[in-house]
PDB file of C-alpha atoms in Angstrom:
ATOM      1  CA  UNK A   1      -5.234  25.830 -15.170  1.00 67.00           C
ATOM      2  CA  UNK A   2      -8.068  27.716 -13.726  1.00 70.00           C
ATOM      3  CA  UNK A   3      -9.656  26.594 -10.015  1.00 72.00           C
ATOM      4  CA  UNK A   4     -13.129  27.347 -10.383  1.00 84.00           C
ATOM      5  CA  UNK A   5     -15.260  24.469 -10.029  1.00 87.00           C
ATOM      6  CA  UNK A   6     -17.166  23.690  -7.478  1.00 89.00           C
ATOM      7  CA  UNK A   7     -17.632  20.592  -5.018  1.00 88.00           C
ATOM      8  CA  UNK A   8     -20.359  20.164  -2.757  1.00 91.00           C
ATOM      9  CA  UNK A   9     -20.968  17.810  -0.105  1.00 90.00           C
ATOM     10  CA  UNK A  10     -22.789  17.282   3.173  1.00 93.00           C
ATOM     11  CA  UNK A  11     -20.907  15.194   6.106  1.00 91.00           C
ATOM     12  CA  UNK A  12     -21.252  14.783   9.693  1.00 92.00           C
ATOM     13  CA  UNK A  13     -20.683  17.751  12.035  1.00 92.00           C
ATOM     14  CA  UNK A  14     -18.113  15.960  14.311  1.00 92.00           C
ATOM     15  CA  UNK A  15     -16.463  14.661  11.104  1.00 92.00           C
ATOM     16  CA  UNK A  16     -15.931  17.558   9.343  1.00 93.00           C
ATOM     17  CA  UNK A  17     -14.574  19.272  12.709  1.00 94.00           C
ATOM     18  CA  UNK A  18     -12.149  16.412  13.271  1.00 93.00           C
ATOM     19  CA  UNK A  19     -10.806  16.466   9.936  1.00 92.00           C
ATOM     20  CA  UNK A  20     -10.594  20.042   9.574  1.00 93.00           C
ATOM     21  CA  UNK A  21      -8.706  20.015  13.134  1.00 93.00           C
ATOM     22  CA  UNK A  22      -5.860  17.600  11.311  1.00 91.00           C
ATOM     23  CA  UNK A  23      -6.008  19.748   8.352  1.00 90.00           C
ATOM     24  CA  UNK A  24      -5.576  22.779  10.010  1.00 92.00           C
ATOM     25  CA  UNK A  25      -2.511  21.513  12.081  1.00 90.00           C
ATOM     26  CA  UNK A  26      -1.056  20.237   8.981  1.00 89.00           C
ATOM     27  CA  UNK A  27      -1.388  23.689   7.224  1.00 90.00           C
ATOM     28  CA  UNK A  28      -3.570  22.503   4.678  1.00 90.00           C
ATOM     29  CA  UNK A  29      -6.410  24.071   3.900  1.00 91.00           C
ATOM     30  CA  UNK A  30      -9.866  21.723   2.669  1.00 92.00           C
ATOM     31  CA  UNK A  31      -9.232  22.908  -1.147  1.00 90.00           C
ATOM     32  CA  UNK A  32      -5.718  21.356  -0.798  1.00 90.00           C
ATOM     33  CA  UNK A  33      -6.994  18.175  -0.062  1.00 91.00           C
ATOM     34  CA  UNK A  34     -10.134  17.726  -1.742  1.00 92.00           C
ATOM     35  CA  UNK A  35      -7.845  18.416  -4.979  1.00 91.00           C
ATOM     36  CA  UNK A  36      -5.111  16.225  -3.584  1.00 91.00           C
ATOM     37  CA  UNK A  37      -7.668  12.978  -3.827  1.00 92.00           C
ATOM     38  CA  UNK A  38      -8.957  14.066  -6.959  1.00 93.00           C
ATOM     39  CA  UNK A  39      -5.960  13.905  -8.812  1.00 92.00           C
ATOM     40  CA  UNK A  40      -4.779  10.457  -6.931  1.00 92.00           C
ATOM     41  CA  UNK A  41      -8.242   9.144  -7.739  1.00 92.00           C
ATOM     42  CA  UNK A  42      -7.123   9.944 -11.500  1.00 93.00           C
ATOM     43  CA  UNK A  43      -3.230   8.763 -11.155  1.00 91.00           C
ATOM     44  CA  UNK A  44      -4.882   5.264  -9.265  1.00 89.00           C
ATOM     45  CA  UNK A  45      -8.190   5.345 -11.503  1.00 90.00           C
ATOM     46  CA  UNK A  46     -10.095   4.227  -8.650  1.00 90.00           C
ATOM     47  CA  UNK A  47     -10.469   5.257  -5.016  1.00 87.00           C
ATOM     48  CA  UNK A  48      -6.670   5.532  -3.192  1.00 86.00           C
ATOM     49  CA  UNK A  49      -6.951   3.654  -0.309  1.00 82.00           C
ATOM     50  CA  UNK A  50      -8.433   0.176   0.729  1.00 77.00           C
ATOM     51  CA  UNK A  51     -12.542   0.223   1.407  1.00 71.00           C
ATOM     52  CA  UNK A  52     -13.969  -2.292   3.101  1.00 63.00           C
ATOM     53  CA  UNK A  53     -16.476  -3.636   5.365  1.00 60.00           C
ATOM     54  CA  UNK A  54     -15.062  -5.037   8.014  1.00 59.00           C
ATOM     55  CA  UNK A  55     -11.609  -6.570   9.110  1.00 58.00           C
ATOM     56  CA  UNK A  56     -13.224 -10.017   9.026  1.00 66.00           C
ATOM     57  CA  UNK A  57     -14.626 -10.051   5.669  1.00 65.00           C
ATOM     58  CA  UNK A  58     -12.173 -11.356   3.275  1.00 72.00           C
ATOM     59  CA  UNK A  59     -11.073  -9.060   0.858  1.00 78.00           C
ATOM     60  CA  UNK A  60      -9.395 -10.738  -2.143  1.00 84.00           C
ATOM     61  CA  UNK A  61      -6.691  -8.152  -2.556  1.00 83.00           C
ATOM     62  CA  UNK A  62      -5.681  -8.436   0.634  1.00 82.00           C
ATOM     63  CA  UNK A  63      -5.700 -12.510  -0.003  1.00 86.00           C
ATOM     64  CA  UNK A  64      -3.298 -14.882  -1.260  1.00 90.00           C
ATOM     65  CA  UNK A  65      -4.505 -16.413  -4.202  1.00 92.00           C
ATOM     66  CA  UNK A  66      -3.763 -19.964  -1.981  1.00 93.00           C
ATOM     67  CA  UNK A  67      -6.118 -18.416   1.019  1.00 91.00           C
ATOM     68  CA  UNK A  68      -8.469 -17.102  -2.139  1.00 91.00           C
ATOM     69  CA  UNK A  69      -8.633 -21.016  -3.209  1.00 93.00           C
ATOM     70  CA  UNK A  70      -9.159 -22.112  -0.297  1.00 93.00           C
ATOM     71  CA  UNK A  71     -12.219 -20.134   0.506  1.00 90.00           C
ATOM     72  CA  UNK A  72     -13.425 -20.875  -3.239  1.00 92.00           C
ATOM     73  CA  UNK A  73     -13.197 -24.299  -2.262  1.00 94.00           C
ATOM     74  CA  UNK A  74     -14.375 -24.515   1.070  1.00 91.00           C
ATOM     75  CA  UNK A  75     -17.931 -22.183  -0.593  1.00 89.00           C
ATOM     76  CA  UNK A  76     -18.258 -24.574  -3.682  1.00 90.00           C
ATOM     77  CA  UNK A  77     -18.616 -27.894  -1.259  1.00 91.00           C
ATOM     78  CA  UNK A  78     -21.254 -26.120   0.840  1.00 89.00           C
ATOM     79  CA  UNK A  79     -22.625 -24.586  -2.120  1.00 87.00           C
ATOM     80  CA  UNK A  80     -22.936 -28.607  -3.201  1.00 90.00           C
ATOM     81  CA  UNK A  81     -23.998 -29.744   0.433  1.00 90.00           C
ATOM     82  CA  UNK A  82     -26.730 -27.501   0.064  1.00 87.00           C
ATOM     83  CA  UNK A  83     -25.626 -25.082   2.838  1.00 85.00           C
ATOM     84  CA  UNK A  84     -26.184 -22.114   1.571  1.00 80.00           C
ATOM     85  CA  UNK A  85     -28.375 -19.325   2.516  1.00 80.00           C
ATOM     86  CA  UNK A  86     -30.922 -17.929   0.787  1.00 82.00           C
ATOM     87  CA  UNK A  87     -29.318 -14.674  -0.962  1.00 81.00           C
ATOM     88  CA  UNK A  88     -32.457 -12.195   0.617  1.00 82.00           C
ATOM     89  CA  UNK A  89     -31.031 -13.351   4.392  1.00 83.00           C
ATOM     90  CA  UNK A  90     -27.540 -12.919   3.344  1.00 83.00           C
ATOM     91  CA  UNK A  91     -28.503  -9.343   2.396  1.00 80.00           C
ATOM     92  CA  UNK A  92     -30.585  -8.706   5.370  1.00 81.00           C
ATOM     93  CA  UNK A  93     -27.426  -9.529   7.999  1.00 81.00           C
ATOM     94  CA  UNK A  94     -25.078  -7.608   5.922  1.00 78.00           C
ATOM     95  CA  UNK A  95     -27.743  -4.383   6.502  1.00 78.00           C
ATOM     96  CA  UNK A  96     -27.549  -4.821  10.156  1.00 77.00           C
ATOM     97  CA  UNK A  97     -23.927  -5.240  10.327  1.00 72.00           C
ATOM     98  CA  UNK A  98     -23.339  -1.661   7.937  1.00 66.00           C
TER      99      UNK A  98
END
């Protein structure tokens, strides 16, 4: 199979010379990688590695489904205590915290 498409992105200075630094020791050159998370992006059909926000945010794969109940329970009687926030507030801390 033929290599002749193209990817182009913009990143950081200081990122792209940090990676390419850990490339470079490696031997690998950018192509090799790039390629590398294409095709596990195919083999996983999603992204290869975990994303998320922050440590303390629950995630629910990273959950047990007893510490996912929990939390679904714990929401649901606030939710029915009327202790929720309004969902344009909850949007406007999660901004400041990205």
């Amino acid at each position: 199979m033929a290599k002749n498409a193209n990817v182009s992105v913009r990143v950081e200075p200081e990122i792209k010379e940090q990676a390419e630094a850990y490339m470079s020791q490696l031997g690998l050159p950018v192509s090799v990688v790039i390629n590398a998370l294409y095709r596990q992006i195919i083999r996983t059909k999603g992204i290869p590695f975990p994303l998320s926000l922050n440590s303390s945010v629950p995630v629910r794969n990273q959950m047990t489904n007893a510490e996912f109940n929990e939390m679904m329970t714990e929401s649901l009687a606030q939710a029915k205590a009327g202790e929720g926030e309004e969902m344009e507030t909850v949007f406007e801390r999660l901004e400041k915290t990205l």
